[in-house]
Amino acid sequence: MRNVSLILLVSLLMICGSVQAQKGLKVGAFGMPTVSTLFNADDRLLYQPGFFQQEFLPNMAGGLVLGWNPGAAFGIRLNVLYTQAGVRHSTRDLASGTSTCRYRGEEYLCDLNTTRLEYLKIPLMIGFHTADPTVSKISFSAYAGLQMNLLTRAFEYTTDTEYILPIPPNVTDYPDTYALYTNRTYSVVGEVGFDIKLVDDFVLNLRLRGDYGLDDAEDKTASFRVTEAGQTNRQDYWPAARAASYNASLGVLIGITYTLGGNRFPKSPSPASSDI
Protein backbone atom coordinates (compact mmCIF):
# COMPACT_ATOMS: atom_id res chain seq x y z
CA MET A 1 0.00 0.00 0.00
CA ARG A 2 2.88 2.33 0.79
CA ASN A 3 4.48 1.66 -2.60
CA VAL A 4 1.20 2.33 -4.38
CA SER A 5 0.79 5.66 -2.55
CA LEU A 6 4.36 6.62 -3.48
CA ILE A 7 3.74 5.80 -7.13
CA LEU A 8 0.53 7.86 -7.15
CA LEU A 9 2.30 10.82 -5.52
CA VAL A 10 5.16 10.72 -8.04
CA SER A 11 2.67 10.45 -10.92
CA LEU A 12 0.72 13.45 -9.62
CA LEU A 13 3.89 15.52 -9.35
CA MET A 14 4.87 14.58 -12.89
CA ILE A 15 1.46 15.57 -14.22
CA CYS A 16 1.53 18.91 -12.40
CA GLY A 17 5.03 19.52 -13.65
CA SER A 18 4.00 18.90 -17.25
CA VAL A 19 0.87 21.08 -17.07
CA GLN A 20 1.44 24.60 -18.31
CA ALA A 21 -0.78 27.61 -18.34
CA GLN A 22 -0.59 31.22 -19.34
CA LYS A 23 -0.46 33.67 -16.46
CA GLY A 24 -2.28 36.92 -16.78
CA LEU A 25 -5.61 38.68 -16.78
CA LYS A 26 -8.32 37.07 -18.90
CA VAL A 27 -11.13 38.98 -20.61
CA GLY A 28 -13.72 37.57 -22.95
CA ALA A 29 -17.30 37.28 -24.12
CA PHE A 30 -19.60 34.39 -24.94
CA GLY A 31 -23.03 33.33 -26.14
CA MET A 32 -24.85 30.25 -24.90
CA PRO A 33 -27.99 28.50 -26.16
CA THR A 34 -29.57 26.74 -23.19
CA VAL A 35 -32.52 24.67 -22.02
CA SER A 36 -34.07 25.19 -18.60
CA THR A 37 -36.74 23.90 -16.25
CA LEU A 38 -38.05 24.19 -12.70
CA PHE A 39 -37.95 21.04 -10.60
CA ASN A 40 -40.82 20.78 -8.12
CA ALA A 41 -41.75 17.54 -6.38
CA ASP A 42 -45.44 18.51 -6.15
CA ASP A 43 -45.73 19.36 -9.84
CA ARG A 44 -44.26 15.99 -10.79
CA LEU A 45 -47.30 14.30 -9.29
CA LEU A 46 -49.40 15.94 -12.01
CA TYR A 47 -47.43 14.22 -14.75
CA GLN A 48 -48.45 10.70 -13.75
CA PRO A 49 -51.89 10.67 -15.44
CA GLY A 50 -50.27 11.66 -18.73
CA PHE A 51 -52.38 14.71 -19.54
CA PHE A 52 -49.89 17.26 -18.18
CA GLN A 53 -46.23 17.14 -19.11
CA GLN A 54 -43.21 19.29 -18.32
CA GLU A 55 -41.10 20.39 -21.27
CA PHE A 56 -37.59 21.81 -21.43
CA LEU A 57 -37.72 25.48 -22.32
CA PRO A 58 -35.19 26.67 -24.96
CA ASN A 59 -33.40 29.92 -24.10
CA MET A 60 -30.45 32.12 -24.96
CA ALA A 61 -27.76 33.67 -22.77
CA GLY A 62 -24.78 35.91 -23.25
CA GLY A 63 -22.15 37.47 -21.04
CA LEU A 64 -18.66 38.68 -20.23
CA VAL A 65 -15.68 36.96 -18.62
CA LEU A 66 -13.06 38.33 -16.26
CA GLY A 67 -10.43 35.90 -15.05
CA TRP A 68 -6.97 35.48 -13.65
CA ASN A 69 -4.46 32.67 -13.79
CA PRO A 70 -2.21 33.01 -10.72
CA GLY A 71 -0.27 29.81 -11.40
CA ALA A 72 0.13 26.72 -13.50
CA ALA A 73 -3.04 24.67 -14.07
CA PHE A 74 -5.17 26.98 -11.92
CA GLY A 75 -7.60 29.77 -12.78
CA ILE A 76 -10.30 32.00 -11.31
CA ARG A 77 -13.24 33.17 -13.40
CA LEU A 78 -15.90 35.79 -12.71
CA ASN A 79 -18.76 36.00 -15.22
CA VAL A 80 -21.65 38.37 -15.70
CA LEU A 81 -24.37 37.05 -17.99
CA TYR A 82 -27.96 37.78 -18.88
CA THR A 83 -30.00 34.68 -19.48
CA GLN A 84 -33.51 33.43 -20.05
CA ALA A 85 -34.83 30.62 -17.88
CA GLY A 86 -38.15 29.19 -16.74
CA VAL A 87 -40.33 26.20 -17.48
CA ARG A 88 -42.88 25.04 -20.04
CA HIS A 89 -45.81 22.68 -19.52
CA SER A 90 -47.96 21.08 -22.19
CA THR A 91 -51.38 19.51 -21.96
CA ARG A 92 -51.70 16.21 -23.74
CA ASP A 93 -54.43 14.48 -25.70
CA LEU A 94 -55.94 11.90 -23.36
CA ALA A 95 -56.89 9.55 -26.20
CA SER A 96 -53.54 9.40 -27.98
CA GLY A 97 -51.28 10.27 -25.04
CA THR A 98 -49.24 12.63 -27.21
CA SER A 99 -48.82 16.40 -27.43
CA THR A 100 -50.76 16.41 -30.71
CA CYS A 101 -54.47 17.00 -30.14
CA ARG A 102 -57.30 16.42 -32.60
CA TYR A 103 -60.34 18.58 -33.24
CA ARG A 104 -62.93 17.77 -35.92
CA GLY A 105 -60.56 15.32 -37.54
CA GLU A 106 -57.59 17.75 -37.72
CA GLU A 107 -54.39 17.59 -35.68
CA TYR A 108 -52.88 20.57 -33.90
CA LEU A 109 -50.44 21.15 -31.05
CA CYS A 110 -51.94 20.99 -27.60
CA ASP A 111 -51.72 24.01 -25.31
CA LEU A 112 -48.26 25.10 -24.19
CA ASN A 113 -48.06 27.10 -20.97
CA THR A 114 -44.77 28.91 -20.48
CA THR A 115 -43.30 30.70 -17.49
CA ARG A 116 -40.39 32.81 -18.70
CA LEU A 117 -37.90 34.05 -16.10
CA GLU A 118 -34.95 36.28 -16.98
CA TYR A 119 -31.92 36.58 -14.72
CA LEU A 120 -28.72 38.49 -14.35
CA LYS A 121 -26.34 35.74 -13.21
CA ILE A 122 -22.96 36.29 -11.57
CA PRO A 123 -20.97 33.05 -11.21
CA LEU A 124 -17.58 32.89 -9.48
CA MET A 125 -15.66 29.73 -10.38
CA ILE A 126 -12.27 28.16 -9.85
CA GLY A 127 -10.80 25.39 -11.95
CA PHE A 128 -7.91 23.96 -13.87
CA HIS A 129 -6.65 23.58 -17.43
CA THR A 130 -4.30 21.01 -18.85
CA ALA A 131 -2.11 23.21 -21.06
CA ASP A 132 -1.40 26.75 -22.19
CA PRO A 133 -4.02 27.26 -24.94
CA THR A 134 -1.80 29.85 -26.63
CA VAL A 135 0.94 27.22 -27.04
CA SER A 136 -1.01 23.97 -27.37
CA LYS A 137 -3.62 23.89 -30.10
CA ILE A 138 -6.27 22.30 -27.85
CA SER A 139 -6.48 22.10 -24.06
CA PHE A 140 -9.08 20.78 -21.62
CA SER A 141 -10.53 22.79 -18.73
CA ALA A 142 -13.02 22.30 -15.92
CA TYR A 143 -14.45 24.92 -13.56
CA ALA A 144 -16.99 24.93 -10.72
CA GLY A 145 -18.32 27.45 -8.22
CA LEU A 146 -21.23 29.42 -6.80
CA GLN A 147 -23.61 31.66 -8.71
CA MET A 148 -25.91 34.51 -7.68
CA ASN A 149 -29.10 34.91 -9.72
CA LEU A 150 -30.93 38.26 -9.79
CA LEU A 151 -34.43 38.11 -11.26
CA THR A 152 -34.98 40.99 -13.70
CA ARG A 153 -38.17 39.98 -15.50
CA ALA A 154 -40.92 37.37 -15.32
CA PHE A 155 -44.01 36.73 -17.41
CA GLU A 156 -46.34 33.94 -18.50
CA TYR A 157 -48.00 33.14 -21.80
CA THR A 158 -49.98 30.31 -23.35
CA THR A 159 -51.00 29.08 -26.80
CA ASP A 160 -54.59 28.72 -25.59
CA THR A 161 -56.59 31.31 -27.56
CA GLU A 162 -59.90 30.62 -25.82
CA TYR A 163 -61.52 33.06 -23.42
CA ILE A 164 -59.71 33.33 -20.07
CA LEU A 165 -61.83 34.03 -17.02
CA PRO A 166 -60.86 37.44 -15.57
CA ILE A 167 -59.92 37.96 -11.95
CA PRO A 168 -63.11 38.29 -9.84
CA PRO A 169 -63.90 41.83 -8.67
CA ASN A 170 -63.63 40.80 -5.01
CA VAL A 171 -59.98 39.83 -5.55
CA THR A 172 -57.57 42.76 -5.29
CA ASP A 173 -53.83 43.32 -5.02
CA TYR A 174 -53.32 40.27 -7.22
CA PRO A 175 -49.58 39.66 -7.77
CA ASP A 176 -48.07 39.77 -11.23
CA THR A 177 -45.72 37.03 -12.39
CA TYR A 178 -42.61 38.87 -11.21
CA ALA A 179 -43.97 39.04 -7.65
CA LEU A 180 -44.46 35.25 -7.61
CA TYR A 181 -40.75 34.49 -7.83
CA THR A 182 -37.77 35.14 -5.56
CA ASN A 183 -35.72 38.19 -6.54
CA ARG A 184 -32.37 36.67 -5.53
CA THR A 185 -31.37 33.03 -5.49
CA TYR A 186 -28.13 31.03 -5.52
CA SER A 187 -26.98 28.08 -7.58
CA VAL A 188 -24.06 25.74 -7.96
CA VAL A 189 -22.50 26.02 -11.41
CA GLY A 190 -19.95 24.03 -13.35
CA GLU A 191 -18.53 23.73 -16.84
CA VAL A 192 -16.22 21.45 -18.77
CA GLY A 193 -14.85 21.79 -22.27
CA PHE A 194 -12.01 22.71 -24.55
CA ASP A 195 -9.96 25.79 -25.43
CA ILE A 196 -8.73 26.09 -29.01
CA LYS A 197 -5.90 28.43 -29.95
CA LEU A 198 -6.79 30.95 -32.65
CA VAL A 199 -4.21 33.71 -33.19
CA ASP A 200 -1.79 35.38 -30.78
CA ASP A 201 -3.43 35.33 -27.32
CA PHE A 202 -6.98 34.74 -28.56
CA VAL A 203 -8.60 31.44 -27.58
CA LEU A 204 -11.91 29.90 -28.67
CA ASN A 205 -13.85 28.45 -25.72
CA LEU A 206 -16.24 25.53 -26.20
CA ARG A 207 -17.83 24.44 -22.92
CA LEU A 208 -20.81 22.57 -21.56
CA ARG A 209 -22.19 24.55 -18.61
CA GLY A 210 -24.91 23.64 -16.13
CA ASP A 211 -26.33 25.16 -12.95
CA TYR A 212 -28.79 23.99 -10.30
CA GLY A 213 -30.61 26.09 -7.72
CA LEU A 214 -29.88 25.88 -4.02
CA ASP A 215 -33.02 27.67 -2.83
CA ASP A 216 -36.66 28.13 -3.78
CA ALA A 217 -37.25 30.08 -7.00
CA GLU A 218 -40.85 30.76 -5.95
CA ASP A 219 -41.69 33.48 -3.45
CA LYS A 220 -44.00 31.64 -1.08
CA THR A 221 -44.94 34.94 0.63
CA ALA A 222 -46.85 36.13 -2.47
CA SER A 223 -50.51 36.78 -1.63
CA PHE A 224 -53.64 38.67 -2.66
CA ARG A 225 -56.70 40.18 -0.97
CA VAL A 226 -60.17 38.63 -1.04
CA THR A 227 -63.25 40.55 0.11
CA GLU A 228 -66.31 38.53 1.11
CA ALA A 229 -69.32 39.60 3.17
CA GLY A 230 -67.64 42.89 3.97
CA GLN A 231 -64.51 41.17 5.32
CA THR A 232 -61.15 41.49 3.58
CA ASN A 233 -58.46 38.86 4.12
CA ARG A 234 -55.19 37.98 2.51
CA GLN A 235 -54.71 34.57 0.91
CA ASP A 236 -51.48 32.94 -0.13
CA TYR A 237 -50.99 32.54 -3.87
CA TRP A 238 -49.04 29.30 -3.58
CA PRO A 239 -50.72 26.31 -1.92
CA ALA A 240 -49.81 25.64 1.70
CA ALA A 241 -46.88 23.25 2.19
CA ARG A 242 -46.00 23.42 -1.50
CA ALA A 243 -42.55 21.99 -2.23
CA ALA A 244 -39.68 24.24 -3.29
CA SER A 245 -38.97 24.84 -6.98
CA TYR A 246 -35.36 24.69 -8.10
CA ASN A 247 -34.05 26.37 -11.23
CA ALA A 248 -31.91 24.21 -13.50
CA SER A 249 -30.31 24.94 -16.86
CA LEU A 250 -27.85 23.36 -19.28
CA GLY A 251 -26.14 25.14 -22.15
CA VAL A 252 -23.38 25.08 -24.75
CA LEU A 253 -21.01 28.01 -24.22
CA ILE A 254 -19.24 29.45 -27.26
CA GLY A 255 -16.84 32.29 -26.48
CA ILE A 256 -13.53 34.01 -27.08
CA THR A 257 -10.97 34.85 -24.38
CA TYR A 258 -7.97 37.16 -24.63
CA THR A 259 -5.02 37.25 -22.21
CA LEU A 260 -3.79 40.69 -21.22
CA GLY A 261 -0.07 40.81 -20.50
CA GLY A 262 0.26 37.08 -20.90
CA ASN A 263 3.22 35.57 -19.06
CA ARG A 264 3.77 31.96 -20.00
CA PHE A 265 5.49 29.64 -17.62
CA PRO A 266 8.90 28.76 -19.05
CA LYS A 267 9.47 25.35 -20.50
CA SER A 268 12.55 23.26 -19.85
CA PRO A 269 15.19 23.94 -22.53
CA SER A 270 15.59 21.24 -25.13
CA PRO A 271 19.01 19.61 -25.59
CA ALA A 272 19.38 21.25 -29.00
CA SER A 273 19.10 24.71 -27.49
CA SER A 274 21.57 24.19 -24.60
CA ASP A 275 25.04 25.66 -24.68
CA ILE A 276 27.81 23.38 -25.93
mmCIF file of C-alpha atoms in Angstrom:
data_model
loop_
_atom_site.group_PDB
_atom_site.id
_atom_site.type_symbol
_atom_site.label_atom_id
_atom_site.label_comp_id
_atom_site.label_asym_id
_atom_site.label_seq_id
_atom_site.Cartn_x
_atom_site.Cartn_y
_atom_site.Cartn_z
ATOM 1 C CA MET A 1 0.000 0.000 0.000
ATOM 2 C CA ARG A 2 2.876 2.335 0.795
ATOM 3 C CA ASN A 3 4.482 1.659 -2.601
ATOM 4 C CA VAL A 4 1.197 2.329 -4.381
ATOM 5 C CA SER A 5 0.795 5.664 -2.553
ATOM 6 C CA LEU A 6 4.359 6.619 -3.476
ATOM 7 C CA ILE A 7 3.738 5.803 -7.133
ATOM 8 C CA LEU A 8 0.529 7.861 -7.154
ATOM 9 C CA LEU A 9 2.301 10.821 -5.522
ATOM 10 C CA VAL A 10 5.155 10.718 -8.041
ATOM 11 C CA SER A 11 2.665 10.450 -10.916
ATOM 12 C CA LEU A 12 0.719 13.446 -9.622
ATOM 13 C CA LEU A 13 3.887 15.525 -9.346
ATOM 14 C CA MET A 14 4.870 14.580 -12.886
ATOM 15 C CA ILE A 15 1.458 15.570 -14.224
ATOM 16 C CA CYS A 16 1.526 18.913 -12.398
ATOM 17 C CA GLY A 17 5.034 19.524 -13.649
ATOM 18 C CA SER A 18 4.002 18.903 -17.246
ATOM 19 C CA VAL A 19 0.870 21.075 -17.075
ATOM 20 C CA GLN A 20 1.443 24.597 -18.306
ATOM 21 C CA ALA A 21 -0.784 27.608 -18.337
ATOM 22 C CA GLN A 22 -0.590 31.217 -19.338
ATOM 23 C CA LYS A 23 -0.462 33.666 -16.461
ATOM 24 C CA GLY A 24 -2.282 36.920 -16.785
ATOM 25 C CA LEU A 25 -5.608 38.677 -16.783
ATOM 26 C CA LYS A 26 -8.317 37.066 -18.902
ATOM 27 C CA VAL A 27 -11.126 38.979 -20.614
ATOM 28 C CA GLY A 28 -13.722 37.568 -22.948
ATOM 29 C CA ALA A 29 -17.304 37.278 -24.120
ATOM 30 C CA PHE A 30 -19.600 34.390 -24.936
ATOM 31 C CA GLY A 31 -23.028 33.331 -26.142
ATOM 32 C CA MET A 32 -24.851 30.251 -24.905
ATOM 33 C CA PRO A 33 -27.989 28.503 -26.164
ATOM 34 C CA THR A 34 -29.575 26.738 -23.193
ATOM 35 C CA VAL A 35 -32.517 24.673 -22.023
ATOM 36 C CA SER A 36 -34.073 25.191 -18.598
ATOM 37 C CA THR A 37 -36.736 23.899 -16.252
ATOM 38 C CA LEU A 38 -38.051 24.186 -12.704
ATOM 39 C CA PHE A 39 -37.950 21.036 -10.595
ATOM 40 C CA ASN A 40 -40.818 20.781 -8.122
ATOM 41 C CA ALA A 41 -41.754 17.541 -6.378
ATOM 42 C CA ASP A 42 -45.442 18.507 -6.151
ATOM 43 C CA ASP A 43 -45.729 19.359 -9.839
ATOM 44 C CA ARG A 44 -44.257 15.994 -10.793
ATOM 45 C CA LEU A 45 -47.302 14.298 -9.293
ATOM 46 C CA LEU A 46 -49.404 15.939 -12.009
ATOM 47 C CA TYR A 47 -47.432 14.222 -14.745
ATOM 48 C CA GLN A 48 -48.453 10.704 -13.747
ATOM 49 C CA PRO A 49 -51.893 10.665 -15.438
ATOM 50 C CA GLY A 50 -50.271 11.663 -18.733
ATOM 51 C CA PHE A 51 -52.378 14.711 -19.540
ATOM 52 C CA PHE A 52 -49.892 17.260 -18.180
ATOM 53 C CA GLN A 53 -46.227 17.143 -19.108
ATOM 54 C CA GLN A 54 -43.214 19.291 -18.320
ATOM 55 C CA GLU A 55 -41.096 20.388 -21.270
ATOM 56 C CA PHE A 56 -37.585 21.808 -21.428
ATOM 57 C CA LEU A 57 -37.715 25.484 -22.323
ATOM 58 C CA PRO A 58 -35.194 26.669 -24.963
ATOM 59 C CA ASN A 59 -33.396 29.918 -24.105
ATOM 60 C CA MET A 60 -30.450 32.121 -24.958
ATOM 61 C CA ALA A 61 -27.764 33.671 -22.770
ATOM 62 C CA GLY A 62 -24.777 35.911 -23.251
ATOM 63 C CA GLY A 63 -22.148 37.466 -21.044
ATOM 64 C CA LEU A 64 -18.660 38.683 -20.234
ATOM 65 C CA VAL A 65 -15.685 36.962 -18.616
ATOM 66 C CA LEU A 66 -13.058 38.333 -16.255
ATOM 67 C CA GLY A 67 -10.432 35.901 -15.047
ATOM 68 C CA TRP A 68 -6.974 35.484 -13.648
ATOM 69 C CA ASN A 69 -4.460 32.666 -13.794
ATOM 70 C CA PRO A 70 -2.205 33.008 -10.720
ATOM 71 C CA GLY A 71 -0.274 29.815 -11.403
ATOM 72 C CA ALA A 72 0.126 26.722 -13.503
ATOM 73 C CA ALA A 73 -3.042 24.670 -14.073
ATOM 74 C CA PHE A 74 -5.174 26.977 -11.922
ATOM 75 C CA GLY A 75 -7.602 29.767 -12.781
ATOM 76 C CA ILE A 76 -10.297 31.999 -11.315
ATOM 77 C CA ARG A 77 -13.240 33.166 -13.403
ATOM 78 C CA LEU A 78 -15.903 35.795 -12.712
ATOM 79 C CA ASN A 79 -18.760 35.997 -15.216
ATOM 80 C CA VAL A 80 -21.652 38.366 -15.704
ATOM 81 C CA LEU A 81 -24.366 37.049 -17.987
ATOM 82 C CA TYR A 82 -27.958 37.780 -18.883
ATOM 83 C CA THR A 83 -29.999 34.680 -19.483
ATOM 84 C CA GLN A 84 -33.505 33.434 -20.047
ATOM 85 C CA ALA A 85 -34.834 30.622 -17.879
ATOM 86 C CA GLY A 86 -38.154 29.187 -16.743
ATOM 87 C CA VAL A 87 -40.328 26.203 -17.481
ATOM 88 C CA ARG A 88 -42.880 25.041 -20.040
ATOM 89 C CA HIS A 89 -45.815 22.680 -19.523
ATOM 90 C CA SER A 90 -47.955 21.080 -22.190
ATOM 91 C CA THR A 91 -51.381 19.515 -21.961
ATOM 92 C CA ARG A 92 -51.699 16.211 -23.740
ATOM 93 C CA ASP A 93 -54.429 14.480 -25.697
ATOM 94 C CA LEU A 94 -55.941 11.896 -23.356
ATOM 95 C CA ALA A 95 -56.888 9.552 -26.201
ATOM 96 C CA SER A 96 -53.536 9.397 -27.984
ATOM 97 C CA GLY A 97 -51.277 10.269 -25.041
ATOM 98 C CA THR A 98 -49.243 12.634 -27.212
ATOM 99 C CA SER A 99 -48.818 16.405 -27.426
ATOM 100 C CA THR A 100 -50.761 16.408 -30.709
ATOM 101 C CA CYS A 101 -54.468 17.001 -30.137
ATOM 102 C CA ARG A 102 -57.296 16.424 -32.602
ATOM 103 C CA TYR A 103 -60.335 18.578 -33.237
ATOM 104 C CA ARG A 104 -62.933 17.773 -35.922
ATOM 105 C CA GLY A 105 -60.557 15.323 -37.540
ATOM 106 C CA GLU A 106 -57.590 17.746 -37.719
ATOM 107 C CA GLU A 107 -54.391 17.585 -35.675
ATOM 108 C CA TYR A 108 -52.879 20.567 -33.899
ATOM 109 C CA LEU A 109 -50.444 21.155 -31.052
ATOM 110 C CA CYS A 110 -51.940 20.993 -27.596
ATOM 111 C CA ASP A 111 -51.717 24.012 -25.314
ATOM 112 C CA LEU A 112 -48.262 25.101 -24.188
ATOM 113 C CA ASN A 113 -48.060 27.098 -20.966
ATOM 114 C CA THR A 114 -44.768 28.914 -20.482
ATOM 115 C CA THR A 115 -43.298 30.700 -17.490
ATOM 116 C CA ARG A 116 -40.394 32.808 -18.696
ATOM 117 C CA LEU A 117 -37.900 34.045 -16.099
ATOM 118 C CA GLU A 118 -34.951 36.275 -16.976
ATOM 119 C CA TYR A 119 -31.920 36.576 -14.718
ATOM 120 C CA LEU A 120 -28.716 38.492 -14.352
ATOM 121 C CA LYS A 121 -26.345 35.744 -13.213
ATOM 122 C CA ILE A 122 -22.962 36.294 -11.569
ATOM 123 C CA PRO A 123 -20.974 33.055 -11.206
ATOM 124 C CA LEU A 124 -17.584 32.886 -9.483
ATOM 125 C CA MET A 125 -15.663 29.733 -10.385
ATOM 126 C CA ILE A 126 -12.268 28.162 -9.845
ATOM 127 C CA GLY A 127 -10.800 25.390 -11.949
ATOM 128 C CA PHE A 128 -7.906 23.959 -13.870
ATOM 129 C CA HIS A 129 -6.654 23.584 -17.428
ATOM 130 C CA THR A 130 -4.299 21.007 -18.851
ATOM 131 C CA ALA A 131 -2.106 23.209 -21.056
ATOM 132 C CA ASP A 132 -1.400 26.746 -22.187
ATOM 133 C CA PRO A 133 -4.022 27.262 -24.940
ATOM 134 C CA THR A 134 -1.804 29.853 -26.626
ATOM 135 C CA VAL A 135 0.944 27.220 -27.038
ATOM 136 C CA SER A 136 -1.011 23.973 -27.371
ATOM 137 C CA LYS A 137 -3.624 23.894 -30.099
ATOM 138 C CA ILE A 138 -6.268 22.296 -27.852
ATOM 139 C CA SER A 139 -6.485 22.100 -24.061
ATOM 140 C CA PHE A 140 -9.083 20.776 -21.615
ATOM 141 C CA SER A 141 -10.528 22.788 -18.730
ATOM 142 C CA ALA A 142 -13.023 22.299 -15.917
ATOM 143 C CA TYR A 143 -14.453 24.923 -13.557
ATOM 144 C CA ALA A 144 -16.994 24.927 -10.715
ATOM 145 C CA GLY A 145 -18.317 27.449 -8.220
ATOM 146 C CA LEU A 146 -21.231 29.417 -6.804
ATOM 147 C CA GLN A 147 -23.607 31.661 -8.715
ATOM 148 C CA MET A 148 -25.911 34.511 -7.676
ATOM 149 C CA ASN A 149 -29.098 34.910 -9.718
ATOM 150 C CA LEU A 150 -30.929 38.258 -9.789
ATOM 151 C CA LEU A 151 -34.432 38.114 -11.264
ATOM 152 C CA THR A 152 -34.978 40.985 -13.704
ATOM 153 C CA ARG A 153 -38.168 39.982 -15.500
ATOM 154 C CA ALA A 154 -40.922 37.367 -15.316
ATOM 155 C CA PHE A 155 -44.013 36.732 -17.412
ATOM 156 C CA GLU A 156 -46.341 33.938 -18.499
ATOM 157 C CA TYR A 157 -48.003 33.143 -21.799
ATOM 158 C CA THR A 158 -49.977 30.313 -23.348
ATOM 159 C CA THR A 159 -50.997 29.082 -26.801
ATOM 160 C CA ASP A 160 -54.585 28.724 -25.588
ATOM 161 C CA THR A 161 -56.586 31.309 -27.557
ATOM 162 C CA GLU A 162 -59.895 30.622 -25.821
ATOM 163 C CA TYR A 163 -61.522 33.057 -23.422
ATOM 164 C CA ILE A 164 -59.708 33.328 -20.075
ATOM 165 C CA LEU A 165 -61.834 34.030 -17.022
ATOM 166 C CA PRO A 166 -60.859 37.438 -15.568
ATOM 167 C CA ILE A 167 -59.922 37.958 -11.946
ATOM 168 C CA PRO A 168 -63.112 38.290 -9.840
ATOM 169 C CA PRO A 169 -63.896 41.834 -8.666
ATOM 170 C CA ASN A 170 -63.626 40.802 -5.013
ATOM 171 C CA VAL A 171 -59.983 39.826 -5.550
ATOM 172 C CA THR A 172 -57.574 42.763 -5.285
ATOM 173 C CA ASP A 173 -53.833 43.317 -5.018
ATOM 174 C CA TYR A 174 -53.319 40.273 -7.217
ATOM 175 C CA PRO A 175 -49.580 39.656 -7.767
ATOM 176 C CA ASP A 176 -48.067 39.775 -11.228
ATOM 177 C CA THR A 177 -45.718 37.028 -12.393
ATOM 178 C CA TYR A 178 -42.607 38.870 -11.212
ATOM 179 C CA ALA A 179 -43.972 39.036 -7.647
ATOM 180 C CA LEU A 180 -44.461 35.250 -7.609
ATOM 181 C CA TYR A 181 -40.746 34.494 -7.830
ATOM 182 C CA THR A 182 -37.774 35.143 -5.564
ATOM 183 C CA ASN A 183 -35.719 38.185 -6.535
ATOM 184 C CA ARG A 184 -32.371 36.671 -5.532
ATOM 185 C CA THR A 185 -31.369 33.030 -5.491
ATOM 186 C CA TYR A 186 -28.131 31.030 -5.523
ATOM 187 C CA SER A 187 -26.975 28.078 -7.582
ATOM 188 C CA VAL A 188 -24.056 25.743 -7.960
ATOM 189 C CA VAL A 189 -22.498 26.022 -11.410
ATOM 190 C CA GLY A 190 -19.946 24.026 -13.352
ATOM 191 C CA GLU A 191 -18.527 23.733 -16.837
ATOM 192 C CA VAL A 192 -16.217 21.448 -18.774
ATOM 193 C CA GLY A 193 -14.848 21.793 -22.268
ATOM 194 C CA PHE A 194 -12.011 22.715 -24.548
ATOM 195 C CA ASP A 195 -9.964 25.794 -25.431
ATOM 196 C CA ILE A 196 -8.732 26.085 -29.008
ATOM 197 C CA LYS A 197 -5.902 28.427 -29.949
ATOM 198 C CA LEU A 198 -6.789 30.948 -32.655
ATOM 199 C CA VAL A 199 -4.208 33.714 -33.192
ATOM 200 C CA ASP A 200 -1.791 35.384 -30.781
ATOM 201 C CA ASP A 201 -3.430 35.328 -27.323
ATOM 202 C CA PHE A 202 -6.977 34.739 -28.562
ATOM 203 C CA VAL A 203 -8.602 31.443 -27.579
ATOM 204 C CA LEU A 204 -11.912 29.904 -28.668
ATOM 205 C CA ASN A 205 -13.851 28.448 -25.718
ATOM 206 C CA LEU A 206 -16.236 25.526 -26.205
ATOM 207 C CA ARG A 207 -17.830 24.440 -22.925
ATOM 208 C CA LEU A 208 -20.806 22.568 -21.561
ATOM 209 C CA ARG A 209 -22.190 24.548 -18.605
ATOM 210 C CA GLY A 210 -24.910 23.644 -16.130
ATOM 211 C CA ASP A 211 -26.333 25.165 -12.947
ATOM 212 C CA TYR A 212 -28.792 23.991 -10.299
ATOM 213 C CA GLY A 213 -30.605 26.092 -7.722
ATOM 214 C CA LEU A 214 -29.880 25.885 -4.020
ATOM 215 C CA ASP A 215 -33.018 27.673 -2.825
ATOM 216 C CA ASP A 216 -36.660 28.128 -3.778
ATOM 217 C CA ALA A 217 -37.250 30.083 -6.997
ATOM 218 C CA GLU A 218 -40.854 30.763 -5.954
ATOM 219 C CA ASP A 219 -41.694 33.477 -3.453
ATOM 220 C CA LYS A 220 -44.002 31.637 -1.083
ATOM 221 C CA THR A 221 -44.937 34.935 0.628
ATOM 222 C CA ALA A 222 -46.854 36.131 -2.469
ATOM 223 C CA SER A 223 -50.508 36.783 -1.627
ATOM 224 C CA PHE A 224 -53.644 38.669 -2.663
ATOM 225 C CA ARG A 225 -56.701 40.182 -0.965
ATOM 226 C CA VAL A 226 -60.172 38.630 -1.045
ATOM 227 C CA THR A 227 -63.248 40.553 0.107
ATOM 228 C CA GLU A 228 -66.315 38.530 1.106
ATOM 229 C CA ALA A 229 -69.320 39.602 3.168
ATOM 230 C CA GLY A 230 -67.635 42.891 3.975
ATOM 231 C CA GLN A 231 -64.514 41.173 5.317
ATOM 232 C CA THR A 232 -61.147 41.489 3.577
ATOM 233 C CA ASN A 233 -58.458 38.857 4.122
ATOM 234 C CA ARG A 234 -55.188 37.980 2.509
ATOM 235 C CA GLN A 235 -54.707 34.571 0.907
ATOM 236 C CA ASP A 236 -51.479 32.936 -0.133
ATOM 237 C CA TYR A 237 -50.993 32.537 -3.870
ATOM 238 C CA TRP A 238 -49.038 29.295 -3.581
ATOM 239 C CA PRO A 239 -50.717 26.305 -1.919
ATOM 240 C CA ALA A 240 -49.814 25.642 1.697
ATOM 241 C CA ALA A 241 -46.881 23.254 2.193
ATOM 242 C CA ARG A 242 -45.996 23.416 -1.497
ATOM 243 C CA ALA A 243 -42.548 21.989 -2.235
ATOM 244 C CA ALA A 244 -39.679 24.241 -3.289
ATOM 245 C CA SER A 245 -38.974 24.838 -6.980
ATOM 246 C CA TYR A 246 -35.364 24.690 -8.103
ATOM 247 C CA ASN A 247 -34.051 26.374 -11.232
ATOM 248 C CA ALA A 248 -31.912 24.211 -13.502
ATOM 249 C CA SER A 249 -30.306 24.935 -16.861
ATOM 250 C CA LEU A 250 -27.847 23.361 -19.280
ATOM 251 C CA GLY A 251 -26.140 25.143 -22.154
ATOM 252 C CA VAL A 252 -23.384 25.078 -24.747
ATOM 253 C CA LEU A 253 -21.006 28.005 -24.218
ATOM 254 C CA ILE A 254 -19.239 29.451 -27.259
ATOM 255 C CA GLY A 255 -16.836 32.287 -26.483
ATOM 256 C CA ILE A 256 -13.534 34.013 -27.075
ATOM 257 C CA THR A 257 -10.965 34.847 -24.384
ATOM 258 C CA TYR A 258 -7.968 37.161 -24.630
ATOM 259 C CA THR A 259 -5.022 37.250 -22.213
ATOM 260 C CA LEU A 260 -3.788 40.695 -21.223
ATOM 261 C CA GLY A 261 -0.074 40.814 -20.499
ATOM 262 C CA GLY A 262 0.264 37.075 -20.899
ATOM 263 C CA ASN A 263 3.215 35.572 -19.057
ATOM 264 C CA ARG A 264 3.774 31.960 -20.002
ATOM 265 C CA PHE A 265 5.490 29.637 -17.617
ATOM 266 C CA PRO A 266 8.900 28.763 -19.046
ATOM 267 C CA LYS A 267 9.467 25.350 -20.505
ATOM 268 C CA SER A 268 12.546 23.259 -19.854
ATOM 269 C CA PRO A 269 15.186 23.944 -22.526
ATOM 270 C CA SER A 270 15.590 21.242 -25.127
ATOM 271 C CA PRO A 271 19.007 19.614 -25.595
ATOM 272 C CA ALA A 272 19.379 21.252 -28.998
ATOM 273 C CA SER A 273 19.105 24.712 -27.485
ATOM 274 C CA SER A 274 21.566 24.187 -24.605
ATOM 275 C CA ASP A 275 25.038 25.660 -24.683
ATOM 276 C CA ILE A 276 27.813 23.379 -25.928
#
